Amino acid sequence: MDSPSNLNLAVVGAGPVGLTLALHAAQALPDARVSLFDARPVDKDVSGDPRTLAMSLGSVQILQRLQAWRAEAAQRIFEVHVSQQAPSLPALLGGWIGEPEVRIRAFDEAVPMLGAVLSYGAIVAPLQAAWTDAASREPQRLASRFGTPVSALKPMAGGVEIDAGIAERFDLAVIAEGGVFSDQVRKTVAHDYRQTAWVGTVALATPRPGVAYERFTRQGPAALLPLPDGRAGLVWCVNSADDPVAGLDDVQRLAVLNTVFHPEVGRLVEVSALKRFALGLNAERTLTDGRTVRIGNAAQTLHPVAGQGLNLGLRDAFELVRALARSPDVDAVLRRLEWKRGPDRWAMIAATDFLARSFTWQLPGAGAARGLGMAALQKLRPVKSALARQMMFGSR
C-alpha cells in the first residue's frame, strides 16, 4: 500500500487538465513526488495560443484556488441564450408559444458569473508559470519533464513503468494528453457524428459583453462566445458530407453567418480565417486501469454542443487529487474514483451525445420536438436552474 505521503506520481500531458492536476497535487500532497511530462519544450511560448475555450464557474473556482486565474484576460459570462433556427414551433403551433429559446442568467442563479471565456494561452500560461515556480522551489520532489515525450507505459505490480528515454517506475500515472477526435485511437465508446466544427472569431456591430449565444440549426449547433475585445469566438458545426462552409470565401461565410444566429445578436461585420475539426465521441468506459488513470480528452472527447469537455476534465483532475489527499490507500482511491466520478461523467457524455445525434435524425418533427423541449425548459424555472447548476458545477 502506497500512501500519498510518499506517492511517486507521474502526470503525462501539460495542457490545462494535466497542469491543473500537477499543480493541485503539488499543493495538496506536500510530501508526494510529482513529475510532469510533455513533449512540448518548456521555452515554447503558449501564451499567444488564440483558441477560445469556455470555462464553467466551477472551473474558474478551481483555477482561483490554485492561484492560476487571470481575471484580466477573461470575459465573464453573465447570460447564455440558446435558441433554434426557424422553421420551428411558431409555424406548427400557430405562433402562440413564440420562437423557442432558453435564457440562463447569473443573476437568476445568484452567482457572480456563469463562467468565463479565455484563450487557450491565457489558461495554460498562468498554470505553467505557477507549476514552474513551485518546481523551482522544491526541485527535490517536483520535476518538470518538458521536451520529454512518453513513448510507452507498462503496468507492473503496484505501479507503472514509464518510458521517456529511460524507464522509470511510478506508483501512479495520470494520462492527460488527449488530442483531437480525428487523431485519436478509437476507444471502447466511440461514434463519428460526421460533423465538422469550423472555429475562429467574428466581430459584431453591436456586441453584448458577457452574453454567450448558441443557435440550433438544421446542420448542427453554432455558438458565439464573448471575448474581452468585443469580438466573439465562433464554433460553427455543419454536416461533413454536405459541408456548406468549405467552398466559401470569407465574404460569403460572413453573409451566411448573418442568416444563422438569433436577431438579438445583431450584424456580424467580420470573420477570421476558420479552422476545421472533425467531431465525434471517443470515451473510455473506465477512468482507471490498474495504476493508470486517464482524465480530460484522454478519457473522453465530447461534441462541443454544450462546451463541457474541458470543464469535465478539470473536475476529474481536482477530484482525483482531493481523494488522494484524504485517503492513504491509493488502490481504494482509484476504486472509489470510478463510482464517484461516474454520474457526472456519464451524464455529460449522454447529454452531449443525445444533442449531437439529434441533428442527424431524419425523423419528421425532430427539430420541432427539440424546440418544444426548449420552450418547456424556459417555463420550468426549477428545472432550468438545475440544468444551470449542472453546467456550472457538474453532478455533486
Coordinates of C-alpha atoms in Angstrom, one line a residue:
M1 CA 0.0 0.0 0.0
D2 CA 1.4 3.4 -1.0
S3 CA 0.3 6.4 1.0
P4 CA 0.1 9.9 -0.5
S5 CA 2.9 11.0 1.8
N6 CA 5.4 9.1 -0.2
L7 CA 3.5 8.7 -3.5
N8 CA 5.5 8.9 -6.7
L9 CA 3.1 10.4 -9.2
A10 CA 3.6 10.9 -13.0
V11 CA 1.4 13.3 -15.0
V12 CA 1.6 12.9 -18.8
G13 CA 0.4 16.0 -20.7
A14 CA 0.9 19.7 -19.8
G15 CA -2.3 21.1 -21.2
P16 CA -4.9 22.8 -19.0
V17 CA -6.0 19.5 -17.3
G18 CA -2.6 18.0 -16.8
L19 CA -1.1 21.2 -15.4
T20 CA -4.1 21.6 -13.1
L21 CA -3.7 18.2 -11.7
A22 CA 0.1 18.5 -11.3
L23 CA -0.2 21.9 -9.6
H24 CA -3.1 20.8 -7.3
A25 CA -1.1 17.7 -6.4
A26 CA 2.0 19.8 -5.5
Q27 CA -0.2 21.9 -3.2
A28 CA -2.5 19.2 -1.7
L29 CA 0.1 16.4 -1.4
P30 CA 3.0 18.2 0.2
D31 CA 5.2 15.0 0.6
A32 CA 4.4 13.4 -2.7
R33 CA 6.9 13.4 -5.6
V34 CA 5.3 14.7 -8.8
S35 CA 6.8 14.5 -12.3
L36 CA 5.1 16.4 -15.2
F37 CA 5.9 15.1 -18.7
D38 CA 5.2 16.8 -22.0
A39 CA 6.7 16.7 -25.5
R40 CA 6.5 20.5 -25.7
P41 CA 9.8 22.3 -24.9
V42 CA 9.5 24.4 -21.7
D43 CA 10.6 27.5 -23.5
K44 CA 7.9 27.3 -26.2
D45 CA 5.6 30.3 -25.6
V46 CA 2.0 29.2 -25.3
S47 CA 0.6 32.5 -24.1
G48 CA -0.4 33.6 -27.6
D49 CA -2.4 30.5 -28.5
P50 CA -5.7 32.1 -29.6
R51 CA -8.0 29.0 -29.4
T52 CA -11.2 30.0 -27.5
L53 CA -12.3 27.9 -24.5
A54 CA -15.4 28.3 -22.3
M55 CA -14.9 27.6 -18.6
S56 CA -17.7 27.0 -16.2
L57 CA -17.9 28.8 -12.8
G58 CA -16.7 25.6 -11.1
S59 CA -13.6 25.6 -13.4
V60 CA -12.9 29.3 -12.7
Q61 CA -13.1 28.5 -8.9
I62 CA -10.6 25.6 -9.4
L63 CA -8.1 28.0 -11.0
Q64 CA -8.7 30.6 -8.4
R65 CA -7.9 28.1 -5.6
L66 CA -4.7 27.2 -7.4
Q67 CA -3.8 30.9 -7.8
A68 CA -3.6 30.5 -11.6
W69 CA -6.6 32.6 -12.5
R70 CA -6.0 35.8 -14.5
A71 CA -9.3 37.8 -14.4
E72 CA -7.9 40.5 -16.7
A73 CA -7.6 38.0 -19.6
A74 CA -11.1 36.6 -19.2
Q75 CA -14.5 37.7 -20.4
R76 CA -17.1 36.7 -17.8
I77 CA -20.3 35.1 -19.0
F78 CA -23.4 36.6 -17.3
E79 CA -26.0 35.2 -19.7
V80 CA -26.4 32.2 -22.0
H81 CA -29.0 32.5 -24.7
V82 CA -30.0 29.3 -26.6
S83 CA -32.4 29.4 -29.5
Q84 CA -33.5 27.3 -32.5
Q85 CA -33.5 28.5 -36.1
A86 CA -36.8 28.5 -37.9
P87 CA -38.9 26.8 -39.1
S88 CA -39.9 25.8 -35.6
L89 CA -42.7 25.9 -33.2
P90 CA -44.4 29.1 -34.4
A91 CA -45.2 27.5 -37.7
L92 CA -46.5 24.4 -36.2
L93 CA -48.4 25.8 -33.2
G94 CA -49.8 29.0 -34.6
G95 CA -47.2 31.2 -33.0
W96 CA -48.7 31.1 -29.6
I97 CA -45.6 29.9 -27.9
G98 CA -43.1 32.2 -29.8
E99 CA -39.7 31.1 -31.0
P100 CA -38.2 28.6 -28.6
E101 CA -35.4 29.9 -26.5
V102 CA -33.7 29.4 -23.2
R103 CA -32.1 32.2 -21.2
I104 CA -29.9 31.3 -18.2
R105 CA -28.7 34.3 -16.2
A106 CA -26.1 34.6 -13.5
F107 CA -28.4 37.0 -11.6
D108 CA -31.2 34.4 -11.5
E109 CA -28.9 31.8 -10.1
A110 CA -27.4 34.1 -7.5
V111 CA -23.8 33.6 -8.8
P112 CA -21.3 36.3 -9.9
M113 CA -21.0 34.7 -13.3
L114 CA -21.9 31.5 -15.1
G115 CA -18.4 31.1 -16.3
A116 CA -15.8 32.8 -18.5
V117 CA -14.2 32.7 -21.9
L118 CA -10.4 32.7 -22.3
S119 CA -7.9 31.9 -25.0
Y120 CA -6.1 28.6 -24.6
G121 CA -2.9 30.6 -23.9
A122 CA -4.5 32.6 -21.2
I123 CA -5.4 29.4 -19.3
V124 CA -2.2 27.4 -19.9
A125 CA 0.4 30.1 -19.4
P126 CA -0.5 31.0 -15.8
L127 CA -0.9 27.4 -14.9
Q128 CA 2.6 26.6 -16.4
A129 CA 4.1 29.6 -14.6
A130 CA 2.7 28.6 -11.3
W131 CA 3.9 25.0 -11.8
T132 CA 7.4 26.1 -12.9
D133 CA 7.6 28.4 -9.8
A134 CA 6.6 25.6 -7.5
A135 CA 9.1 23.2 -9.1
S136 CA 11.9 25.7 -8.8
R137 CA 11.1 26.0 -5.0
E138 CA 11.0 22.2 -4.4
P139 CA 13.2 20.6 -7.1
Q140 CA 13.7 17.5 -4.9
R141 CA 10.1 16.5 -5.2
L142 CA 8.6 18.4 -8.2
A143 CA 10.1 17.6 -11.6
S144 CA 9.4 19.4 -14.9
R145 CA 10.0 17.0 -17.8
F146 CA 9.1 19.3 -20.7
G147 CA 10.6 18.3 -24.0
T148 CA 10.3 14.7 -22.9
P149 CA 7.8 12.7 -24.9
V150 CA 6.5 9.5 -23.2
S151 CA 6.8 6.6 -25.7
A152 CA 5.3 3.8 -23.6
L153 CA 3.6 2.8 -20.4
K154 CA 3.9 -0.6 -18.9
P155 CA 1.7 -1.8 -15.9
M156 CA 3.5 -3.5 -13.1
A157 CA 2.7 -4.7 -9.6
G158 CA 1.8 -1.7 -7.5
G159 CA 2.7 0.9 -10.2
V160 CA 3.5 1.8 -13.7
E161 CA 6.7 1.9 -15.7
I162 CA 7.1 5.0 -17.9
D163 CA 9.5 5.0 -20.9
A164 CA 10.5 8.6 -21.7
G165 CA 14.1 7.9 -22.9
I166 CA 14.8 5.9 -19.8
A167 CA 12.4 3.5 -17.9
E168 CA 11.2 4.8 -14.6
R169 CA 8.8 3.3 -12.1
F170 CA 5.9 5.4 -10.6
D171 CA 3.2 4.5 -8.1
L172 CA 0.5 6.2 -10.2
A173 CA 0.4 7.6 -13.7
V174 CA -2.2 10.1 -14.9
I175 CA -2.6 10.5 -18.6
A176 CA -4.0 13.9 -19.5
E177 CA -2.8 14.0 -23.1
G178 CA -5.8 13.6 -25.3
G179 CA -5.6 15.4 -28.7
V180 CA -8.5 15.9 -31.1
F181 CA -11.0 13.3 -32.3
S182 CA -9.6 12.9 -35.8
D183 CA -6.1 11.9 -34.4
Q184 CA -7.2 9.6 -31.6
V185 CA -7.1 5.9 -31.5
R186 CA -10.8 4.8 -31.1
K187 CA -11.7 3.9 -27.5
T188 CA -14.4 1.5 -26.3
V189 CA -17.3 4.1 -26.6
A190 CA -16.9 5.8 -30.0
H191 CA -19.2 7.5 -32.5
D192 CA -18.4 9.6 -35.5
Y193 CA -21.0 12.3 -35.8
R194 CA -20.0 13.1 -39.3
Q195 CA -20.0 16.8 -38.4
T196 CA -17.3 19.4 -38.9
A197 CA -16.7 22.3 -36.5
W198 CA -15.4 25.5 -38.1
V199 CA -13.7 27.5 -35.4
G200 CA -12.5 31.1 -35.4
T201 CA -13.6 34.6 -34.3
V202 CA -16.1 37.2 -35.5
A203 CA -16.6 40.9 -35.0
L204 CA -20.1 42.2 -34.1
A205 CA -21.5 45.6 -34.9
T206 CA -23.2 45.8 -31.5
P207 CA -21.5 43.4 -29.1
R208 CA -23.2 42.5 -25.8
P209 CA -20.4 41.9 -23.3
G210 CA -20.9 38.8 -21.2
V211 CA -23.6 37.1 -23.4
A212 CA -23.0 33.8 -25.0
Y213 CA -25.2 32.6 -27.8
E214 CA -26.0 29.1 -29.1
R215 CA -28.2 28.5 -32.1
F216 CA -29.6 25.1 -33.1
T217 CA -29.7 24.9 -36.9
R218 CA -30.7 22.1 -39.3
Q219 CA -26.9 21.4 -39.9
G220 CA -25.9 21.5 -36.2
P221 CA -25.3 23.9 -33.4
A222 CA -23.5 27.2 -33.8
A223 CA -22.1 29.2 -30.9
L224 CA -20.7 32.7 -30.2
L225 CA -18.6 33.0 -27.1
P226 CA -18.0 36.6 -25.9
L227 CA -14.4 37.9 -25.9
P228 CA -12.9 40.8 -24.0
D229 CA -12.3 42.9 -27.1
G230 CA -15.9 43.0 -28.3
R231 CA -15.3 40.1 -30.6
A232 CA -16.7 36.6 -30.2
G233 CA -15.3 33.1 -30.5
L234 CA -17.2 31.1 -33.2
V235 CA -17.9 27.4 -33.2
W236 CA -20.0 26.5 -36.3
C237 CA -20.9 22.8 -36.6
V238 CA -22.1 21.5 -40.0
N239 CA -22.7 18.2 -41.8
S240 CA -19.3 16.9 -43.1
A241 CA -20.9 15.1 -46.1
D242 CA -22.6 18.2 -47.3
D243 CA -20.4 21.0 -45.9
P244 CA -21.9 24.4 -46.7
V245 CA -18.8 26.2 -45.5
A246 CA -15.8 24.6 -47.1
G247 CA -16.3 26.1 -50.6
L248 CA -17.0 29.7 -49.4
D249 CA -14.6 32.6 -49.1
D250 CA -14.6 34.9 -46.1
V251 CA -17.1 37.3 -47.6
Q252 CA -19.5 34.5 -48.4
R253 CA -19.0 32.9 -45.0
L254 CA -19.9 36.2 -43.3
A255 CA -23.0 36.5 -45.4
V256 CA -24.2 33.0 -44.4
L257 CA -23.3 33.6 -40.7
N258 CA -25.6 36.6 -40.7
T259 CA -28.5 34.3 -41.5
V260 CA -27.7 31.8 -38.8
F261 CA -27.9 33.5 -35.4
H262 CA -30.8 34.9 -33.5
P263 CA -31.7 38.5 -34.5
E264 CA -30.7 39.7 -31.0
V265 CA -27.0 39.0 -31.9
G266 CA -27.1 41.8 -34.5
R267 CA -24.9 42.1 -37.5
L268 CA -21.6 40.3 -37.8
V269 CA -19.1 42.5 -39.6
E270 CA -16.0 40.4 -39.9
V271 CA -15.0 36.8 -39.7
S272 CA -11.4 35.5 -39.2
A273 CA -9.8 32.6 -41.1
L274 CA -11.5 29.4 -39.9
K275 CA -10.0 26.1 -38.9
R276 CA -12.0 22.8 -39.2
F277 CA -12.1 19.9 -36.8
A278 CA -13.9 16.5 -37.2
L279 CA -16.4 15.9 -34.4
G280 CA -17.1 12.6 -32.6
L281 CA -17.5 10.9 -29.2
N282 CA -14.5 8.9 -28.1
A283 CA -14.6 7.7 -24.5
E284 CA -13.1 5.1 -22.2
R285 CA -15.6 3.0 -20.2
T286 CA -13.5 3.4 -17.1
L287 CA -11.1 6.1 -15.9
T288 CA -8.7 3.7 -14.3
D289 CA -6.7 0.7 -15.5
G290 CA -4.5 -0.7 -12.7
R291 CA -2.4 2.2 -11.5
T292 CA -3.0 4.3 -14.7
V293 CA -5.8 7.0 -14.7
R294 CA -7.0 8.8 -17.8
I295 CA -8.6 12.2 -17.5
G296 CA -9.7 15.0 -19.8
N297 CA -9.6 14.2 -23.5
A298 CA -7.6 11.1 -22.8
A299 CA -10.7 9.8 -21.0
Q300 CA -13.5 11.3 -23.1
T301 CA -13.6 13.5 -26.2
L302 CA -17.1 15.2 -26.5
H303 CA -19.0 17.1 -29.1
P304 CA -18.7 20.9 -28.3
V305 CA -22.5 21.4 -28.3
A306 CA -22.5 22.1 -24.5
G307 CA -18.9 23.3 -24.2
Q308 CA -18.2 21.0 -21.3
G309 CA -15.2 18.9 -22.3
L310 CA -12.5 21.0 -20.5
N311 CA -14.7 21.5 -17.5
L312 CA -15.3 17.8 -17.1
G313 CA -11.5 17.2 -17.3
L314 CA -10.8 19.8 -14.7
R315 CA -13.3 18.2 -12.3
D316 CA -11.7 14.8 -12.9
A317 CA -8.3 16.3 -12.0
F318 CA -9.5 18.1 -8.9
E319 CA -11.4 15.2 -7.5
L320 CA -8.6 12.7 -8.0
V321 CA -6.1 14.8 -6.1
R322 CA -8.7 15.6 -3.4
A323 CA -9.4 11.9 -2.9
L324 CA -5.6 11.1 -2.7
A325 CA -5.2 13.8 0.0
R326 CA -8.0 12.2 2.0
S327 CA -7.0 8.5 1.9
P328 CA -3.8 6.7 2.5
D329 CA -4.9 3.7 0.3
V330 CA -4.2 4.5 -3.4
D331 CA -5.9 1.4 -4.7
A332 CA -9.1 2.2 -2.7
V333 CA -9.0 5.8 -4.0
L334 CA -8.9 4.5 -7.6
R335 CA -11.8 2.1 -7.0
R336 CA -13.9 4.9 -5.4
L337 CA -13.0 7.3 -8.3
E338 CA -15.0 5.2 -10.7
W339 CA -18.3 5.5 -8.9
K340 CA -17.7 9.0 -7.6
R341 CA -17.0 10.5 -11.0
G342 CA -19.3 8.2 -12.9
P343 CA -22.6 10.2 -12.5
D344 CA -21.0 13.5 -13.6
R345 CA -19.0 11.9 -16.4
W346 CA -21.8 9.7 -17.9
A347 CA -24.5 12.4 -17.5
M348 CA -22.3 14.8 -19.6
I349 CA -21.4 12.1 -22.1
A350 CA -25.1 11.1 -22.5
A351 CA -26.3 14.7 -22.8
T352 CA -23.8 15.8 -25.4
D353 CA -24.2 12.6 -27.4
F354 CA -28.0 12.9 -27.4
L355 CA -27.9 16.5 -28.6
A356 CA -25.2 15.8 -31.2
R357 CA -27.1 12.8 -32.7
S358 CA -30.4 14.8 -32.8
F359 CA -29.0 16.9 -35.6
T360 CA -28.6 13.8 -37.7
W361 CA -32.1 12.4 -37.2
Q362 CA -34.2 12.3 -40.3
L363 CA -37.4 11.8 -38.3
P364 CA -40.3 14.2 -39.2
G365 CA -40.7 16.7 -36.4
A366 CA -37.4 16.1 -34.7
G367 CA -36.5 19.8 -34.8
A368 CA -39.9 20.7 -33.6
A369 CA -39.6 18.3 -30.6
R370 CA -36.3 19.8 -29.7
G371 CA -37.8 23.3 -29.9
L372 CA -40.8 22.2 -27.7
G373 CA -38.3 20.9 -25.1
M374 CA -36.5 24.3 -25.1
A375 CA -39.7 26.2 -24.7
A376 CA -40.8 24.0 -21.8
L377 CA -37.4 24.3 -20.2
Q378 CA -37.7 28.1 -20.3
K379 CA -41.0 27.9 -18.5
L380 CA -40.0 25.4 -15.8
R381 CA -37.7 27.5 -13.8
P382 CA -36.6 24.9 -11.2
V383 CA -35.6 22.5 -14.0
K384 CA -33.8 25.3 -15.8
S385 CA -32.0 26.2 -12.6
A386 CA -31.0 22.6 -12.0
L387 CA -29.6 22.5 -15.6
A388 CA -27.6 25.7 -15.0
R389 CA -26.1 24.2 -11.8
Q390 CA -25.1 21.1 -13.7
M391 CA -23.4 23.1 -16.3
M392 CA -21.6 25.2 -13.7
F393 CA -20.5 22.6 -11.3
G394 CA -21.3 19.1 -12.7
S395 CA -23.1 16.4 -10.7
R396 CA -22.4 16.7 -7.0

